[in-house]
CSV table of C-alpha atoms and ligand atoms in Angstrom, one decimal:
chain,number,residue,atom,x,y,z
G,147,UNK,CA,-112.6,-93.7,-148.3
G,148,UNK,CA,-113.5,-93.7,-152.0
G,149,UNK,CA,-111.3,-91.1,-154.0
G,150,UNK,CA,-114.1,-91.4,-156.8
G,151,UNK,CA,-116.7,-90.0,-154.2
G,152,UNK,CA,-114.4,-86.7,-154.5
G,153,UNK,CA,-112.9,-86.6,-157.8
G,154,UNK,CA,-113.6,-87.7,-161.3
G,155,UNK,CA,-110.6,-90.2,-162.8
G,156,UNK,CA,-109.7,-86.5,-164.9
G,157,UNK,CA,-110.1,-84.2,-161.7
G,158,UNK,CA,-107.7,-87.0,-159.9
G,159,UNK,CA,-105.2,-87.2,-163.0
G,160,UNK,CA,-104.6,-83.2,-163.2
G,161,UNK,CA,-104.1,-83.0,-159.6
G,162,UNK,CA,-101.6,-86.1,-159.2
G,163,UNK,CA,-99.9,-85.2,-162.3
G,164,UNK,CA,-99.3,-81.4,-161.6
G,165,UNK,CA,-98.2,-82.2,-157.9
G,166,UNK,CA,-95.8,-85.0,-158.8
G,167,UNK,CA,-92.4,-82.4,-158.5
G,168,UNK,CA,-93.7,-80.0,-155.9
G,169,UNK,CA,-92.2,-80.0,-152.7
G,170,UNK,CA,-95.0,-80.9,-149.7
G,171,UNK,CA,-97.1,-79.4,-147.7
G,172,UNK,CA,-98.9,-77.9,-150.8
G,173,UNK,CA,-101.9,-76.9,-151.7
G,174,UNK,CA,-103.6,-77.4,-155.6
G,175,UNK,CA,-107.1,-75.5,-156.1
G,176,UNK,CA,-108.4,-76.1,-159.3
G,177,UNK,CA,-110.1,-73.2,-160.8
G,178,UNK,CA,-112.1,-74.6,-163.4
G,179,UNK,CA,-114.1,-76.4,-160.3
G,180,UNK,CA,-114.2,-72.8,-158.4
G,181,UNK,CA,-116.3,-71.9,-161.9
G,182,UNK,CA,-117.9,-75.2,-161.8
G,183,UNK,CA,-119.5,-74.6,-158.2
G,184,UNK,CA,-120.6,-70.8,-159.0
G,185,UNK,CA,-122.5,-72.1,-161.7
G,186,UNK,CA,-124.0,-74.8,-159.6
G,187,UNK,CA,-125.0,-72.9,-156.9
G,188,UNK,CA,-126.8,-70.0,-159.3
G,189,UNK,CA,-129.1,-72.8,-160.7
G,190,UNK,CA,-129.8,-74.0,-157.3
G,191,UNK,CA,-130.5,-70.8,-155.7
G,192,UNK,CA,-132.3,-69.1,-159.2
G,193,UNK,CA,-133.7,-65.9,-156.8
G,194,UNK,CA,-130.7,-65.5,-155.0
G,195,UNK,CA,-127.8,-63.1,-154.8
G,196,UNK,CA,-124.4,-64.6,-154.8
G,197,UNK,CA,-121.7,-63.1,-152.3
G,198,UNK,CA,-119.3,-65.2,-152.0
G,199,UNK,CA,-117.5,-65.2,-148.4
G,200,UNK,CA,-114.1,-64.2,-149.6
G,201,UNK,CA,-112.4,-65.6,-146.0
G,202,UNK,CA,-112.8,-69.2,-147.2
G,203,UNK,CA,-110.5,-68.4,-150.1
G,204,UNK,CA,-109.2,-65.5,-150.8
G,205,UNK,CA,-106.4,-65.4,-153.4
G,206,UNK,CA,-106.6,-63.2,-156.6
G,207,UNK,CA,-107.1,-66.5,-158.8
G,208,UNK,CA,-110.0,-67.7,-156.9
G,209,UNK,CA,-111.8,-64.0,-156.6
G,210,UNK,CA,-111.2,-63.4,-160.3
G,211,UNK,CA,-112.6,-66.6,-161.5
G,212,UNK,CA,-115.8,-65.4,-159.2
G,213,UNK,CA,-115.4,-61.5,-160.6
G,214,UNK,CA,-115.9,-63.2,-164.5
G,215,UNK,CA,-118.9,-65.0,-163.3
G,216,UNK,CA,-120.4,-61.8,-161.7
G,217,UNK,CA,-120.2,-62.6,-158.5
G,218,UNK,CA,-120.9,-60.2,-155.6
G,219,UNK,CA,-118.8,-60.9,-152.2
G,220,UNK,CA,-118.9,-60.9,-148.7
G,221,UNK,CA,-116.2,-59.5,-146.6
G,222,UNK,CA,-114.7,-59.5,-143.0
G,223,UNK,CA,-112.1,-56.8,-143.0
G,224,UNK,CA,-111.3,-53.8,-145.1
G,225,UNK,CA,-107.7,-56.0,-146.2
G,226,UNK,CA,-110.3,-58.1,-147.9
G,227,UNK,CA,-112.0,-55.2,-149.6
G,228,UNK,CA,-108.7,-53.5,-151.1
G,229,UNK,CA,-108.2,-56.7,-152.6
G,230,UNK,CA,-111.6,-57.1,-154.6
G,231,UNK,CA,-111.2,-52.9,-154.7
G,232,UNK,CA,-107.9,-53.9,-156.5
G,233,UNK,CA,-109.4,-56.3,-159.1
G,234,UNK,CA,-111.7,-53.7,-160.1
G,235,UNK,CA,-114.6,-55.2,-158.0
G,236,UNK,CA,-117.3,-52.2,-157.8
G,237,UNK,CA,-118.5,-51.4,-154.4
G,238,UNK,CA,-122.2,-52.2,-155.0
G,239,UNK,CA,-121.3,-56.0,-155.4
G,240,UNK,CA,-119.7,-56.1,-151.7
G,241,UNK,CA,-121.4,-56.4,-148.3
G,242,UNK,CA,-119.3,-56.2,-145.2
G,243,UNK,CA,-120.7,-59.0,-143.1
G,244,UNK,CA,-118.3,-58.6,-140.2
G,245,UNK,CA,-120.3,-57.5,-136.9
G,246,UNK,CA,-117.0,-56.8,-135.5
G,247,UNK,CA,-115.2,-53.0,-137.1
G,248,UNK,CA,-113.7,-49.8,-135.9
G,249,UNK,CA,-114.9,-46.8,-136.6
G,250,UNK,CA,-112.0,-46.3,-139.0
G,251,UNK,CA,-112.9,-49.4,-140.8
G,252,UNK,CA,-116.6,-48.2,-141.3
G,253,UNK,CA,-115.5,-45.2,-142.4
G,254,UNK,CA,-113.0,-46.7,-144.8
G,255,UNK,CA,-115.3,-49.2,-146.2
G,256,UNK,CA,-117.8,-46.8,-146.8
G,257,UNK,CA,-115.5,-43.8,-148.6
G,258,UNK,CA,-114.7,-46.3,-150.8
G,259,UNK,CA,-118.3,-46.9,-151.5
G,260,UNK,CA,-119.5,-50.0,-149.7
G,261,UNK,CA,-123.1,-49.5,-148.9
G,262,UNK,CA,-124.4,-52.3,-147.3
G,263,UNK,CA,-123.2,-53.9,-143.8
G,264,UNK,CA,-123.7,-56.0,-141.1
G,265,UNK,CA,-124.7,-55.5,-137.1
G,266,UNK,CA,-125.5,-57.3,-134.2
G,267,UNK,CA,-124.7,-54.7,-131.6
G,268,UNK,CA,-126.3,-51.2,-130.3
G,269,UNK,CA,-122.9,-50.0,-130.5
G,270,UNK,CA,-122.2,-51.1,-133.9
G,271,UNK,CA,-125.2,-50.2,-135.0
G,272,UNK,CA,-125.0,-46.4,-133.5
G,273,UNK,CA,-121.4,-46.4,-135.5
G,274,UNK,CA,-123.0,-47.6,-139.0
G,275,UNK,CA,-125.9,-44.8,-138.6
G,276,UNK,CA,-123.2,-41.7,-137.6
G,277,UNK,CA,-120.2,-43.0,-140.5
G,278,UNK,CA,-122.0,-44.7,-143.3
G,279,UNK,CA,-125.0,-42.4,-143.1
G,280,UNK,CA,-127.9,-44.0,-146.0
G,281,UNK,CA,-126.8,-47.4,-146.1
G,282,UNK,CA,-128.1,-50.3,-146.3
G,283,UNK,CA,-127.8,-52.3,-142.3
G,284,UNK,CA,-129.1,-55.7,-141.8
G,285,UNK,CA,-128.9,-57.0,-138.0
G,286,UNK,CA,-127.5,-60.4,-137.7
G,287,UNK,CA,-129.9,-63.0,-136.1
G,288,UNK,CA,-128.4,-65.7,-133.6
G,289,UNK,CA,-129.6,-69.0,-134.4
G,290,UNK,CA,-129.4,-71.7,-131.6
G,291,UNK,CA,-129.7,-74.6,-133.5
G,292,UNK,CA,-126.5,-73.7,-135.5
G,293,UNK,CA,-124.4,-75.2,-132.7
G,294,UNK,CA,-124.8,-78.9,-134.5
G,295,UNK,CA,-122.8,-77.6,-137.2
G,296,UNK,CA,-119.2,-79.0,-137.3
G,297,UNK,CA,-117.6,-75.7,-137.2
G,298,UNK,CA,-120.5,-73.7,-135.2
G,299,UNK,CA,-120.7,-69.7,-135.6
G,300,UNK,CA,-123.4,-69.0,-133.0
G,301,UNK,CA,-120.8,-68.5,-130.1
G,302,UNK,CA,-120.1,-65.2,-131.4
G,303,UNK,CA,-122.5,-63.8,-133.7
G,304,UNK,CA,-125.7,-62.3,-133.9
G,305,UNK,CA,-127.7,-61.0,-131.6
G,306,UNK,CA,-131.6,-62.5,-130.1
G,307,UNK,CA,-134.5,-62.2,-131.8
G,308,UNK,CA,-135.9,-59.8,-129.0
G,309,UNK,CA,-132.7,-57.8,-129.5
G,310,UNK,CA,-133.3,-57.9,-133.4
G,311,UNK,CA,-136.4,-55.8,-132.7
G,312,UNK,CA,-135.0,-54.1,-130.1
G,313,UNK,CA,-132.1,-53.0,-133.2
G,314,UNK,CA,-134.8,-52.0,-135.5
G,315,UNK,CA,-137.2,-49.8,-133.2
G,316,UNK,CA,-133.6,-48.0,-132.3
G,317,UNK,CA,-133.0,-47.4,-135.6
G,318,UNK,CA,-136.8,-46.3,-136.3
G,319,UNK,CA,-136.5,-44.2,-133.9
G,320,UNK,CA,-133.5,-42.1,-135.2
G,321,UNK,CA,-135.0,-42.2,-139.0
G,322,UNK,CA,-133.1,-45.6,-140.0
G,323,UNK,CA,-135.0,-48.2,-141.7
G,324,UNK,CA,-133.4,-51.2,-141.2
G,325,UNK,CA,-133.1,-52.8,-145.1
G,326,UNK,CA,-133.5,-56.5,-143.6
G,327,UNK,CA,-132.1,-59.9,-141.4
G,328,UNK,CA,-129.1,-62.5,-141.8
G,329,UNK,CA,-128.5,-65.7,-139.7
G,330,UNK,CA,-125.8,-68.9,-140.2
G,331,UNK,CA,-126.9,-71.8,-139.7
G,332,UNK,CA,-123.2,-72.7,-138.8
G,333,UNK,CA,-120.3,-73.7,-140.7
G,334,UNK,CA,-120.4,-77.2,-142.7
G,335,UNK,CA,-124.4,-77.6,-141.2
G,336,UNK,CA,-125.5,-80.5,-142.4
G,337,UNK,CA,-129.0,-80.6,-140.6
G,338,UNK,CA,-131.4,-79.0,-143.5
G,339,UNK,CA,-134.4,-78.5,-140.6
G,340,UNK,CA,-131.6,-75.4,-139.0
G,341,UNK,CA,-132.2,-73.1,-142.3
G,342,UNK,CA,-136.3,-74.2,-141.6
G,343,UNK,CA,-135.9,-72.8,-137.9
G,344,UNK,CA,-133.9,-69.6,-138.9
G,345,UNK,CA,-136.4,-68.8,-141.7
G,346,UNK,CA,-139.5,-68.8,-139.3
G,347,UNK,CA,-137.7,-67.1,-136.5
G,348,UNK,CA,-136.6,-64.3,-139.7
G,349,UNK,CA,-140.3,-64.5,-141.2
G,350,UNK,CA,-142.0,-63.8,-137.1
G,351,UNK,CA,-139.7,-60.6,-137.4
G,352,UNK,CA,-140.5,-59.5,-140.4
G,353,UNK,CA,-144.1,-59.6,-139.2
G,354,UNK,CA,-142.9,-58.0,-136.1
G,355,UNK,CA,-141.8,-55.1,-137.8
G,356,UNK,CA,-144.4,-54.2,-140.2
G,357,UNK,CA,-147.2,-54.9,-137.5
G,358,UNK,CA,-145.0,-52.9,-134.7
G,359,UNK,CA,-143.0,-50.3,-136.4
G,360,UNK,CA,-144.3,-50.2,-139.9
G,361,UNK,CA,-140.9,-51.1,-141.3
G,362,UNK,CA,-140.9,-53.4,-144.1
G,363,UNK,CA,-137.8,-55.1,-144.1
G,364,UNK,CA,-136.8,-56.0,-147.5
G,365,UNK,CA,-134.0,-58.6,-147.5
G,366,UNK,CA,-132.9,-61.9,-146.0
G,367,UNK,CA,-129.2,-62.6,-145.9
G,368,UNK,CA,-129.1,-66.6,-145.1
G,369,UNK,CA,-125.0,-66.9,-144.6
G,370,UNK,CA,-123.3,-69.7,-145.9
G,371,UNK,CA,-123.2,-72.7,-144.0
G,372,UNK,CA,-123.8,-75.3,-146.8
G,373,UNK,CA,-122.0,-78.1,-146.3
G,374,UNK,CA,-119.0,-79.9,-148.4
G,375,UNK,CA,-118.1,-83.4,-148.9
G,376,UNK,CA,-115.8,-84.6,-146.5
G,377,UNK,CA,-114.6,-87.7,-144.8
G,378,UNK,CA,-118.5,-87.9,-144.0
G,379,UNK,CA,-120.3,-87.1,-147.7
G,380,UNK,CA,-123.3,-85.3,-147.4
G,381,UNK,CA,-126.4,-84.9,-149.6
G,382,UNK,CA,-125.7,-83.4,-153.1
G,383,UNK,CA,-126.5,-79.4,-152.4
G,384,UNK,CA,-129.2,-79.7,-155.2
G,385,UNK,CA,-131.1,-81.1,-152.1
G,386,UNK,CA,-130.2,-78.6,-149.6
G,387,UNK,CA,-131.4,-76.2,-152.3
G,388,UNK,CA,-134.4,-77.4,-152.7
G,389,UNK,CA,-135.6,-78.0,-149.3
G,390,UNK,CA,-134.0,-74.2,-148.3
G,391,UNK,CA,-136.1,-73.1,-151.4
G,392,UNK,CA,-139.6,-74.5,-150.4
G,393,UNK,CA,-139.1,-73.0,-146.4
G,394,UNK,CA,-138.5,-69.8,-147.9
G,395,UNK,CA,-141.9,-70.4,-150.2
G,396,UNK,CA,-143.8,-71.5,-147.4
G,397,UNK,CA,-143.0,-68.3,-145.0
G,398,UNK,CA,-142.7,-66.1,-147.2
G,399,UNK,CA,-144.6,-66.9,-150.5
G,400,UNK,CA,-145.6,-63.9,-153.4
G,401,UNK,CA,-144.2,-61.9,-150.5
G,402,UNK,CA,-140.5,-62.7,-150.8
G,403,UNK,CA,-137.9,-60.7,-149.8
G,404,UNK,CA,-134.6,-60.2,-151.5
G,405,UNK,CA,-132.5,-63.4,-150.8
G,406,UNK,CA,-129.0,-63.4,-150.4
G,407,UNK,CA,-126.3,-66.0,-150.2
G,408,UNK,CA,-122.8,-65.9,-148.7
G,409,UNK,CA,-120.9,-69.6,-149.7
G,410,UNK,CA,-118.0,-70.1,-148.5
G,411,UNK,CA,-117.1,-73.4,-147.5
G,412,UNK,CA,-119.3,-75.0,-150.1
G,413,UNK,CA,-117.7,-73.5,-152.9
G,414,UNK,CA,-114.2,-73.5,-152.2
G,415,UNK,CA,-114.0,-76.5,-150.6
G,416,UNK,CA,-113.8,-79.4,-152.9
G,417,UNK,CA,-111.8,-77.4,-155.1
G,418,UNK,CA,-108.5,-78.5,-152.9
G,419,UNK,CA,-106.2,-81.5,-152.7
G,420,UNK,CA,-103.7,-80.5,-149.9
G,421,UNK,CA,-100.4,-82.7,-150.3
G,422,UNK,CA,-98.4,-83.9,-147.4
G,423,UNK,CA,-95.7,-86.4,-146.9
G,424,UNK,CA,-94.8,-88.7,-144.1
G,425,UNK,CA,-91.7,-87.8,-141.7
G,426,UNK,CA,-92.2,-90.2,-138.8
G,427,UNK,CA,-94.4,-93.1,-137.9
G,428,UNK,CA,-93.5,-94.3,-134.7
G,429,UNK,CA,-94.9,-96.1,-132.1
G,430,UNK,CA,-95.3,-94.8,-128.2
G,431,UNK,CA,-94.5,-97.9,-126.9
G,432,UNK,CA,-94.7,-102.0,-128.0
G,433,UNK,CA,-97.9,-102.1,-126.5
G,434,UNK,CA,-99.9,-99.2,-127.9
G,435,UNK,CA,-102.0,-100.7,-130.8
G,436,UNK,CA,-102.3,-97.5,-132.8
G,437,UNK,CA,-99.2,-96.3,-134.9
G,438,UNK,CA,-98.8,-92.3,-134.9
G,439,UNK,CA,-98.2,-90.8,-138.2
G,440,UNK,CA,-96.0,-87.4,-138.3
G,441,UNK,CA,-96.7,-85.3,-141.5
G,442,UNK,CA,-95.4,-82.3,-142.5
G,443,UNK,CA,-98.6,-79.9,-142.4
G,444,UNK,CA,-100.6,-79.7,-139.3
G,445,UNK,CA,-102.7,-77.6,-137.2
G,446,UNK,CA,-100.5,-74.5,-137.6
G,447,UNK,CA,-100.0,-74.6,-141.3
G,448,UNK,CA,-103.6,-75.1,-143.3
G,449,UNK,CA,-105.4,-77.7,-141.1
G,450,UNK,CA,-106.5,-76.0,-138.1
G,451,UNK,CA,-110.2,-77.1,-139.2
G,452,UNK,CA,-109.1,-80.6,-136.9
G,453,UNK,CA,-109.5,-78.7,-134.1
G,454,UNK,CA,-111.7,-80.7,-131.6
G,455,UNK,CA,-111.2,-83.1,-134.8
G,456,UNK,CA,-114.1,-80.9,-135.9
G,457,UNK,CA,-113.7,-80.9,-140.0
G,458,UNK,CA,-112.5,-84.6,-140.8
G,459,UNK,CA,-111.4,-84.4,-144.0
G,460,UNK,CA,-111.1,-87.5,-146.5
G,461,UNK,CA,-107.4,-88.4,-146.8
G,462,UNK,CA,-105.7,-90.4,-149.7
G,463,UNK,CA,-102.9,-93.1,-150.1
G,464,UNK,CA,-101.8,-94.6,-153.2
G,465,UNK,CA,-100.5,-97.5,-150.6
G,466,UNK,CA,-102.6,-100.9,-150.7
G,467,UNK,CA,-103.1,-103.8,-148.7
G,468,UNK,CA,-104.2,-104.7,-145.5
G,469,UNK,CA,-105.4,-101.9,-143.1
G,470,UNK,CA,-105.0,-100.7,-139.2
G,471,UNK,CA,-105.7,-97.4,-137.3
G,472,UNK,CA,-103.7,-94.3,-137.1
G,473,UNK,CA,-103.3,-91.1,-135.4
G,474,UNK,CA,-102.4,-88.3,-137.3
G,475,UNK,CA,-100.2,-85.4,-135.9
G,476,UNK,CA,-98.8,-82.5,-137.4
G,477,UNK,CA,-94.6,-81.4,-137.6
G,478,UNK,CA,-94.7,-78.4,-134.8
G,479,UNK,CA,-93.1,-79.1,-131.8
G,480,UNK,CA,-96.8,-78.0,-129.8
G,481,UNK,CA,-98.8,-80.8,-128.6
G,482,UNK,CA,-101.5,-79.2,-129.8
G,483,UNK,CA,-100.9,-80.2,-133.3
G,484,UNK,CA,-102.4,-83.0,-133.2
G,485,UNK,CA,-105.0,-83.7,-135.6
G,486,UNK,CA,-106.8,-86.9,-134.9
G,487,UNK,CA,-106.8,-88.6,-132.2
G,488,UNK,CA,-110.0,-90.3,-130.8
G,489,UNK,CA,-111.3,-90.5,-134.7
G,490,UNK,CA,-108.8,-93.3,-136.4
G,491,UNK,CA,-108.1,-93.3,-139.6
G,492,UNK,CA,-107.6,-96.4,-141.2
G,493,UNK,CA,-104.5,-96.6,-143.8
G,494,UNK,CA,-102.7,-99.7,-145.6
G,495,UNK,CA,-100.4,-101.4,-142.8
G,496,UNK,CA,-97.7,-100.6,-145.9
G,497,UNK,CA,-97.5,-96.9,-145.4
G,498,UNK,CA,-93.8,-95.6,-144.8
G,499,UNK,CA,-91.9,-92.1,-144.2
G,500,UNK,CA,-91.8,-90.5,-146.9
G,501,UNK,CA,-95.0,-91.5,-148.0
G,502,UNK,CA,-97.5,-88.5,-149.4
G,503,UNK,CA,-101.0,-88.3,-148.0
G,504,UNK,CA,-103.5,-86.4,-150.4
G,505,UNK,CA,-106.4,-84.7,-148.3
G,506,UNK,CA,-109.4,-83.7,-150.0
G,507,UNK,CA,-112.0,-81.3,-149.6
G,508,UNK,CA,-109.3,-79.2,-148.4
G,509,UNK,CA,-109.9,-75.7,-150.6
G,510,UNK,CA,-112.0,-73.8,-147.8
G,511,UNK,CA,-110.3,-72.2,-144.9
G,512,UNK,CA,-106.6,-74.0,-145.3
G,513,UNK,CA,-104.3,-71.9,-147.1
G,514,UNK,CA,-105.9,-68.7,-145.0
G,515,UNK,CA,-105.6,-70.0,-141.2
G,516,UNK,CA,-101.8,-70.7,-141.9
G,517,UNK,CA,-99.3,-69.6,-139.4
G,518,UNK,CA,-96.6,-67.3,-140.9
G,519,UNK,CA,-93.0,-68.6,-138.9
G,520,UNK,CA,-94.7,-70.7,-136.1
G,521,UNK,CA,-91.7,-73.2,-135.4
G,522,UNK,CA,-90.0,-71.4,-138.4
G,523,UNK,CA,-92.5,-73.7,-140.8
G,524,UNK,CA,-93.5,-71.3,-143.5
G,525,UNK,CA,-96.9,-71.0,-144.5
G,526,UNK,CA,-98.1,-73.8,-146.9
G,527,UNK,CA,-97.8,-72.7,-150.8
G,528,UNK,CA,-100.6,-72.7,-153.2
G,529,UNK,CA,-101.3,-73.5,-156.3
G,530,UNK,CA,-103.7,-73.1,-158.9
G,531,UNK,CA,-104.5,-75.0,-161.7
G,532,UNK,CA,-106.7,-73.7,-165.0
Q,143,PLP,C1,-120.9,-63.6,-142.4
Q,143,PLP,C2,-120.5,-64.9,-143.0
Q,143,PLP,N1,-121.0,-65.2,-144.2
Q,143,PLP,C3,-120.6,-66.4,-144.8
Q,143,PLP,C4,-119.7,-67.2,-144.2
Q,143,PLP,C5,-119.3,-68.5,-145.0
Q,143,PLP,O1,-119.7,-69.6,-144.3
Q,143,PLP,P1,-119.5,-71.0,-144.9
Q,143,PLP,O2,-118.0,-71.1,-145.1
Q,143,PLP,O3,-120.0,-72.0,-143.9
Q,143,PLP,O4,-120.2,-71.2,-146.2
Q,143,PLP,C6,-119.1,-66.9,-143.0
Q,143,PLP,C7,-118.2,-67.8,-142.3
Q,143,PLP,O5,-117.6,-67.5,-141.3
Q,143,PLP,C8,-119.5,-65.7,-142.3
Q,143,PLP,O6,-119.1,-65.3,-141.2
């Protein structure tokens, strides 16, 4: 692992500097990067709406950096919508993209003045038409191909493309235009040709609709999904970009739809260096080759993302030397908390307890999946540095 593939020498400096007297596990998100990456991502995606998917980092300090930009924002519950309600974030800049809602929480969203939501269900759908009468419903699209993502989506959302249709003559049929289609290609997808398949799967129903129903659907909503650097680096996103950009050309050319974009993972990710230290190294018996390293943040609090050693996320020693394989476990006293396993990680033969480890990559969907009191570990602390 090369830390410059991650970090410039003054990204590195700021972060190893500010962390030297904080007590580990900790988390530093830098916010001038959060900017950095908005920016980035409006140049790549010119035509494109920004809503950023507030569940891959959802402090104040994060959001407001994305409320100065302009930022619109894509929420799960209605706990994430009082809090951009509370920064002063209007209600036109927020789409709820959660499939999944009460009644309640439809009706709640929309009193406050959300006008623009998610489905992938009859049910769901029925609710949106009855309590958020007039607004503006796209029906979530399940894309197959999104299971060769790291952290796949397709499990649980969206619906076929037969029930897509199926969505939109219901609606029709009660008055309802639908305003358009999402899809994810998957979480951290790193296989370009996925958004290629999801746009001509979205481009055969828009075709569908005008030619069947006469509904012209206006908008595509193509998730998030773009990938972040981790232990594996992927292509620069100016690439991504510009292969996502001609598909969309060549479907849907001097006839294109309003786009939107929901990052998450991509912009929040590298914006992290999670800092742990060493308790234990110990050995299961004289025989075993591989050394286990115990370090005080695991599974439970911020890296449940090594699940099925799905997200492997670059990690950092200042130790040098000669190297040999690890395994990497977390403090809890849950077997489960163990991080990696089958994938070794290599680390300098010299490291000790009470060694830190810096993991990078790690400002997307960390500080959010921690436990509150599981073992009595409190959840990680964050920081954030201008
Ligand atoms: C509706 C929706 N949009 C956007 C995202 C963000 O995806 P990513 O973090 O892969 O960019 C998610 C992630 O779960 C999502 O469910």
């Amino acid at each position: 692992m090369n830390l410059r593939d991650y970090l410039t020498p003054g990204e590195w400096t700021r972060f190893r500097e500010f962390s030297v007297d904080k007590e580990t596990p900790f988390l530093m998100i830098d916010l001038k990067k959060v900017k950095k990456n908005y920016i980035d991502f409006k140049r790549n995606f010119e035509q494109a709406d920004m809503y950023y998917a507030v569940k891959a980092s959802p402090s104040v300090e994060v959001l407001s950096v994305l409320d100065e930009q302009g930022s619109c924002f894509d929420i799960a519950s209605v706990y994430e919508l009082d809090r951009l309600l509370g920064l002063g974030v209007d209600p036109d800049r927020i789409s709820y993209g959660n499939t999944i809602k009460k009644i309640k929480e439809i009706s709640y969203a929309y009193s406050k003045g959300v006008r623009l939501f998610a489905t992938d269900s009859e049910a769901d759908l029925e609710n949106l038409i009855k309590y958020a009468p007039g607004s503006k419903i796209y029906i979530r699209l399940l894309v197959e191909g999104a299971m060769s993502a790291d952290w796949p989506l397709a499990r649980k959302f969206g619906c076929s493309m037969d029930e897509v249709k199926r969505l939109i003559s219901l609606a029709k049929a009660q008055g309802v235009i639908i305003y358009g289609v999402s899809f994810h290609v998957g979480s951290q997808q790193r296989n370009i040709l996925v958004w290629q398949y999801a746009l001509m799967k979205v481009w055969d129903i828009f075709e569908w609709a005008m030619d069947n129903e006469d509904v012209e659907l206006e908008m595509i909503n193509m998730g998030g999904g773009f990938p972040s650097d981790y232990f594996h680096l992927t292509e620069d996103m100016d690439v991504y970009a510009e292969h996502i950009n001609r598909f969309l050309d060549e479907y849907f050319g001097d006839k294109m739809p309003k786009i939107i974009i929901e990052p998450g993972r991509s912009l929040a990710g590298n914006t992290g260096v999670l800092v742990t230290e060493i308790v234990l190294i110990s050995q299961k018996n004289q025989f075993e080759p591989f050394q286990w390293v115990y370090q005080d943040a695991g599974m439970f609090n911020g890296l449940i993302e090594t699940m099925g050693e799905a997200i492997k996320y670059p990690i950092y020693t200042e130790k040098k030397g000669e190297k040999g394989e690890y395994i990497l476990a977390g403090p809890t006293c849950d077997s489960m908390d163990i991080l990696y396993q089958d994938f070794k990680y290599e680390f300098p033969l010299s490291l000790e307890i009470g060694d830190r480890l810096y993991w990078l990559s790690t400002g997307a969907y960390t500080s959010s999946y921690c436990s509150v009191e599981f073992n009595g570990f409190p959840p990680m602390k964050t920081y954030f540095i201008d």
